[in-house]
CSV table of C-alpha atoms and ligand atoms in Angstrom, one decimal:
chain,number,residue,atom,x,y,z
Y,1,UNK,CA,-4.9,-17.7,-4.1
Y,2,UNK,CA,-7.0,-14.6,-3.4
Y,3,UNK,CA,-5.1,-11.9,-1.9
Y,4,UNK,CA,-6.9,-10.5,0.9
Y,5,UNK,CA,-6.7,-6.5,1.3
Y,6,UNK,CA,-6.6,-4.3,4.2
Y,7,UNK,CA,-7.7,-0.6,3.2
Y,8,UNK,CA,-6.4,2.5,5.0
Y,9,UNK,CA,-8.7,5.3,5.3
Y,10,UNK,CA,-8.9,8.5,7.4
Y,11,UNK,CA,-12.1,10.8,6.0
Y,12,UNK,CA,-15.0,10.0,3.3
Y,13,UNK,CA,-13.7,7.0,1.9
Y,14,UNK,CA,-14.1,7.5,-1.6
Y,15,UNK,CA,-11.1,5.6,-2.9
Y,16,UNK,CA,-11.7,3.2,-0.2
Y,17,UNK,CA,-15.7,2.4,-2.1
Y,18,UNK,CA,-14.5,2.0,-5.2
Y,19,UNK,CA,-11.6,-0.4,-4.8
Y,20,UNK,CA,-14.1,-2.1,-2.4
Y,21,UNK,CA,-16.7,-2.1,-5.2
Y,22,UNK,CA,-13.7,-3.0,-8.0
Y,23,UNK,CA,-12.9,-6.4,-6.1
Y,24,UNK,CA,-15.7,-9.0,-7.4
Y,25,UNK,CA,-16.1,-11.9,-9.7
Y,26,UNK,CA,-12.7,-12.8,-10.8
Y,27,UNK,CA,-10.8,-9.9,-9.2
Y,28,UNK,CA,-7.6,-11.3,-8.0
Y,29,UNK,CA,-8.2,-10.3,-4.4
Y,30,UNK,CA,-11.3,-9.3,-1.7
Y,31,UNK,CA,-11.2,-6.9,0.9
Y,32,UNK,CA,-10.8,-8.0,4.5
Y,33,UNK,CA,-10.9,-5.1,6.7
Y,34,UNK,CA,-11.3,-1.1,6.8
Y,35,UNK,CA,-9.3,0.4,9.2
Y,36,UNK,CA,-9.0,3.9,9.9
Y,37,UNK,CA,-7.5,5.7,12.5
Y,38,UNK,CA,-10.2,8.3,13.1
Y,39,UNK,CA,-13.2,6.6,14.5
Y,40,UNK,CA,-15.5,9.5,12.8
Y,41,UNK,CA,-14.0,8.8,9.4
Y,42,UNK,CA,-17.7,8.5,7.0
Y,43,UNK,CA,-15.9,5.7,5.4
Y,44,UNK,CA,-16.5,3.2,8.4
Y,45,UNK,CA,-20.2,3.4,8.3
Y,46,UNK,CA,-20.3,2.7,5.1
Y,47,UNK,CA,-17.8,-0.1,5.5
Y,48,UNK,CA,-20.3,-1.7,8.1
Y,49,UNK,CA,-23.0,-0.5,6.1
Y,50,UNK,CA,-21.8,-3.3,3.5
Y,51,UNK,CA,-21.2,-5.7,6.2
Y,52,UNK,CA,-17.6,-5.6,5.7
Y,53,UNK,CA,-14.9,-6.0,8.9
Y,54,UNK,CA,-14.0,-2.5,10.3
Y,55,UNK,CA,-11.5,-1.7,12.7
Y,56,UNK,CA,-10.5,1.6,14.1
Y,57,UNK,CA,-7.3,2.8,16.4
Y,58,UNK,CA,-7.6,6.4,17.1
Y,59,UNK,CA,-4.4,8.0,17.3
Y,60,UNK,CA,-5.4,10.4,19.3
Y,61,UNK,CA,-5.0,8.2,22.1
Y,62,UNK,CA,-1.4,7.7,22.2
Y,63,UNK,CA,-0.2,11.3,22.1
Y,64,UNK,CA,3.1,11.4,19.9
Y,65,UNK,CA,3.8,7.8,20.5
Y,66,UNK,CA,3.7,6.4,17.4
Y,67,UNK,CA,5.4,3.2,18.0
Y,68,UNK,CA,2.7,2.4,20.5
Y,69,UNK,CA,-0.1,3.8,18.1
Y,70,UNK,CA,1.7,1.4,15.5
Y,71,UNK,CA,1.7,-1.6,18.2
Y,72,UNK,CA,-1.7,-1.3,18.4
Y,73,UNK,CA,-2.7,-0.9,14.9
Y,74,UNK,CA,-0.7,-4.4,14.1
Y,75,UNK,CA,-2.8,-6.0,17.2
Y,76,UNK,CA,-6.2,-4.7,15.6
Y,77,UNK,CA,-4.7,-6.3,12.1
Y,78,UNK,CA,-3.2,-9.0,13.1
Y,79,UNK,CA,-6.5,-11.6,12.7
Y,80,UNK,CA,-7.0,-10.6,9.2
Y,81,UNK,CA,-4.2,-12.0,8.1
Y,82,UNK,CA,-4.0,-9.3,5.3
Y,83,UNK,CA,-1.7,-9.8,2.0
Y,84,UNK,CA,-1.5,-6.1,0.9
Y,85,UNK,CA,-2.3,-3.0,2.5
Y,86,UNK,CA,-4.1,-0.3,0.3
Y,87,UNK,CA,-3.6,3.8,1.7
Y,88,UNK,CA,-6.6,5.6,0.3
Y,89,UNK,CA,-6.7,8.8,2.0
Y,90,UNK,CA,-5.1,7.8,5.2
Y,91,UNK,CA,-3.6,10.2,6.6
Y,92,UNK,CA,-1.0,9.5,9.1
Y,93,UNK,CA,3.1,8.9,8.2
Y,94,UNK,CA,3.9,5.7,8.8
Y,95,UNK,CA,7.1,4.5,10.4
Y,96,UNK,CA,9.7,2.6,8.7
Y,97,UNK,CA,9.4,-0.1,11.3
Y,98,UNK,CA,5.6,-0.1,10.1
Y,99,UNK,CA,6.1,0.1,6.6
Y,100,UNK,CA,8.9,-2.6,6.4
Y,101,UNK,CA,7.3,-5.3,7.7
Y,102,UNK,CA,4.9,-4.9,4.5
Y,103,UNK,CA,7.6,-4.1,2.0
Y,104,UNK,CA,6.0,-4.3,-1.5
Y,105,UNK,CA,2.7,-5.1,0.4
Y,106,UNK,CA,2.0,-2.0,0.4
Y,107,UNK,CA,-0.3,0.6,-2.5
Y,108,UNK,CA,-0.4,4.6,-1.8
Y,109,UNK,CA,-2.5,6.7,-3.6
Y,110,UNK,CA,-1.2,10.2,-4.1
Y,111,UNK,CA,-3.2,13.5,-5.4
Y,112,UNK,CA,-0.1,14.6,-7.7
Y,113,UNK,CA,1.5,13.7,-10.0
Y,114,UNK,CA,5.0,12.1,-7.9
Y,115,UNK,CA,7.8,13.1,-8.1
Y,116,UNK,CA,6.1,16.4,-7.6
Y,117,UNK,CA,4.7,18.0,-4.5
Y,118,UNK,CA,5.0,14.5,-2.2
Y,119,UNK,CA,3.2,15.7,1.3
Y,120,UNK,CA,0.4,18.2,1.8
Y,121,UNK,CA,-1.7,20.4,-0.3
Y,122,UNK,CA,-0.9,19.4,-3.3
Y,123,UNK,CA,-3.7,20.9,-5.4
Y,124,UNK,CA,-2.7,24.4,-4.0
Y,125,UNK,CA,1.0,24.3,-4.7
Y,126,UNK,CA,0.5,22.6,-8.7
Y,127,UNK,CA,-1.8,25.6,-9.2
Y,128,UNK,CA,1.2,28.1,-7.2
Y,129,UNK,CA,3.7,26.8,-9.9
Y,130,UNK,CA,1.3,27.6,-12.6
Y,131,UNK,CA,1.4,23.9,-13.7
Y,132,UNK,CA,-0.7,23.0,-16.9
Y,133,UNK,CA,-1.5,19.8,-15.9
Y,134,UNK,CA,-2.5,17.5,-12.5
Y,135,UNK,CA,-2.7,14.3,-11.2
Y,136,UNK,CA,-2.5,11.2,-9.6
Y,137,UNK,CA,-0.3,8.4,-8.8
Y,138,UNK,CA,-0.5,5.0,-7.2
Y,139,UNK,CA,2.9,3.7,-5.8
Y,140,UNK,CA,4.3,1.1,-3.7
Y,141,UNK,CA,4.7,2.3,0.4
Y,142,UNK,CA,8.4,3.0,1.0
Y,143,UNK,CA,9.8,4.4,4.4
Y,144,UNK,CA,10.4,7.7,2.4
Y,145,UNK,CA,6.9,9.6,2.3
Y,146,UNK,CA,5.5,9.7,-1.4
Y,147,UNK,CA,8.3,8.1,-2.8
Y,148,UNK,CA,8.5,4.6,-3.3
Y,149,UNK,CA,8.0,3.0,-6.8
Y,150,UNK,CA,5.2,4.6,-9.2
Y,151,UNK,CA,2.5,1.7,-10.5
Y,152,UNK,CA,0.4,4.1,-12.6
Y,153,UNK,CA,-0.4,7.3,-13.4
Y,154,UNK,CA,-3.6,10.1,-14.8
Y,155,UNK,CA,-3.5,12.8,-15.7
Y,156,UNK,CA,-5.5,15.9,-16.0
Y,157,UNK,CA,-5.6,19.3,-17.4
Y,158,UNK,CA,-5.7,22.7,-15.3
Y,159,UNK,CA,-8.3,24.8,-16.9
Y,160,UNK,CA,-8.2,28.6,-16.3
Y,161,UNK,CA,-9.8,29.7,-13.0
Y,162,UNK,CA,-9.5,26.7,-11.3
Y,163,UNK,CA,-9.5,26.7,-7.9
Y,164,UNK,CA,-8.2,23.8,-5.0
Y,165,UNK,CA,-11.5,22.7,-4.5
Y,166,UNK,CA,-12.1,22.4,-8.6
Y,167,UNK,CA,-8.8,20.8,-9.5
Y,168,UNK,CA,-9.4,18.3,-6.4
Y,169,UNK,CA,-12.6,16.9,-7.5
Y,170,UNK,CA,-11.1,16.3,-11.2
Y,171,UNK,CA,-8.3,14.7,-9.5
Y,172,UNK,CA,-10.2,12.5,-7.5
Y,173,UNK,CA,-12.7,11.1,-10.6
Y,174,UNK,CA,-9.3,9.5,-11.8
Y,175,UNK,CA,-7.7,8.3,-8.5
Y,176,UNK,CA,-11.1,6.7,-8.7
Y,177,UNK,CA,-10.1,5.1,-12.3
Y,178,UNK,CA,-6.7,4.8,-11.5
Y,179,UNK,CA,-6.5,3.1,-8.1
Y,180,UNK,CA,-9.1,-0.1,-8.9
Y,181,UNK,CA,-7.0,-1.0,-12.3
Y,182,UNK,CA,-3.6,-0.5,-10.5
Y,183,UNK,CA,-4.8,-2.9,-8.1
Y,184,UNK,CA,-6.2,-5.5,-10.0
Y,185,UNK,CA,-2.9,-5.7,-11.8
Y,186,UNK,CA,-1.0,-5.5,-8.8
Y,187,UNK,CA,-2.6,-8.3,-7.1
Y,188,UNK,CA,-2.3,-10.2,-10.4
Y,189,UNK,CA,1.1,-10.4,-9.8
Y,190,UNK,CA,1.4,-7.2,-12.4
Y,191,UNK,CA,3.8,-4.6,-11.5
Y,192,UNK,CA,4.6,-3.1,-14.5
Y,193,UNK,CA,3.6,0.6,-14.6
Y,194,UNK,CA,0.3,1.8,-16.0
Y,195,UNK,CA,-0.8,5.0,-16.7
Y,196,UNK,CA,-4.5,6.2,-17.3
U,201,GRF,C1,-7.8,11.8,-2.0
U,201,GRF,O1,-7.5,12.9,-2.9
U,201,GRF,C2,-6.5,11.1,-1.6
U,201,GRF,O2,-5.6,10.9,-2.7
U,201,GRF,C3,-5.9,12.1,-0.7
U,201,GRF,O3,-7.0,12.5,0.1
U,201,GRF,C4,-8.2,12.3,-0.7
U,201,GRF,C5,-9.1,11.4,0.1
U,201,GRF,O4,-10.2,11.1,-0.5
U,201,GRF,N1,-4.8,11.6,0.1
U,201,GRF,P1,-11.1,9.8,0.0
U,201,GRF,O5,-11.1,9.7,1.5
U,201,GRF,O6,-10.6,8.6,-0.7
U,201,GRF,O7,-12.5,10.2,-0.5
């Protein structure tokens, strides 16, 4: 059966496109809806653009109430009747209620290379450390933030004077390998690791 995928996205969408584009012919699985939770996110125009389902919850609206935020965002979901959840830049923590309901439903795709520098700014603190290398990693969603079980890996170099904005943008041409083939397998019923 094709497993049908629910994509996550909170900005430009980029990882969101090419799993999007990745998921033809004899793909094990076809996207069913883009939701973000920030109704200017560029990703949902081109998500309509394609004539693909979109739905958006803004956070925004429920203050710090997450569990309502949450309650709404299952609602919006709920008709899709989605078999695994893909985070591609999507920005918000999830709760545990959330995340549980999907357990091992559920793909992240992280700009480091996890265990190191789960959370924020990654790019900035790898080049703090004077780290020689950078990366990605796609893992399966666990109530602990950037921590749950890795699928695959890429790596790739620092090179001398590079900045956040330099290291990001060779990051993100792997996630943009990584994420498609980790998915494929994954929805094949693969989930044995593999690295770039
Ligand atoms: C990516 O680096 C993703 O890993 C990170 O935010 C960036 C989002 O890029 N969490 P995009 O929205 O997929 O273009």
């Amino acid at each position: 059966m094709t497993k049908r995928v629910a994509i996550f996205i909170s900005g430009g969408g980029s990882n969101m496109r090419t799993l999007v584009e990745s998921m033809q012919g004899d793909h094990p699985a076809r996207p069913c809806v883009i939701f973000s939770n920030n109704p200017d996110a560029a990703g949902i125009g081109w998500a309509t653009s394609k004539g693909l389902a979109t739905e958006v919850v803004d956070h925004r609206s429920f203050g710090k109430d997450k569990a309502a935020f949450e309650g709404s965002v299952d609602k919006a979901l709920a008709p899709y009747n989605a078999d695994l959840f893909c985070l591609a830049g999507f920005m918000r923590v999830l709760s545990p209620a959330f995340v549980d309901a999907r357990a091992n439903q559920m793909l992240n795709i992280h700009p480091s290379l996890l265990p190191k520098y789960p959370g924020l700014s990654t790019h900035a603190r790898a080049l703090d450390a004077g780290d020689t290398t950078a990366g990605c990693s796609v893992h399966i969603v666990t109530p602990v933030l950037d921590d749950g079980p890795i699928l695959g890996q890429a790596v790739v170099p620092i090179e001398t004077g590079d900045t956040v904005d330099s290291l990001a943008a060779r990051v993100l041409t792997k996630e943009h390998q990584l994420y498609p083939k980790v998915l494929r397998r994954f929805a094949g019923g693969n989930r044995t690791r593999f690295d770039l």
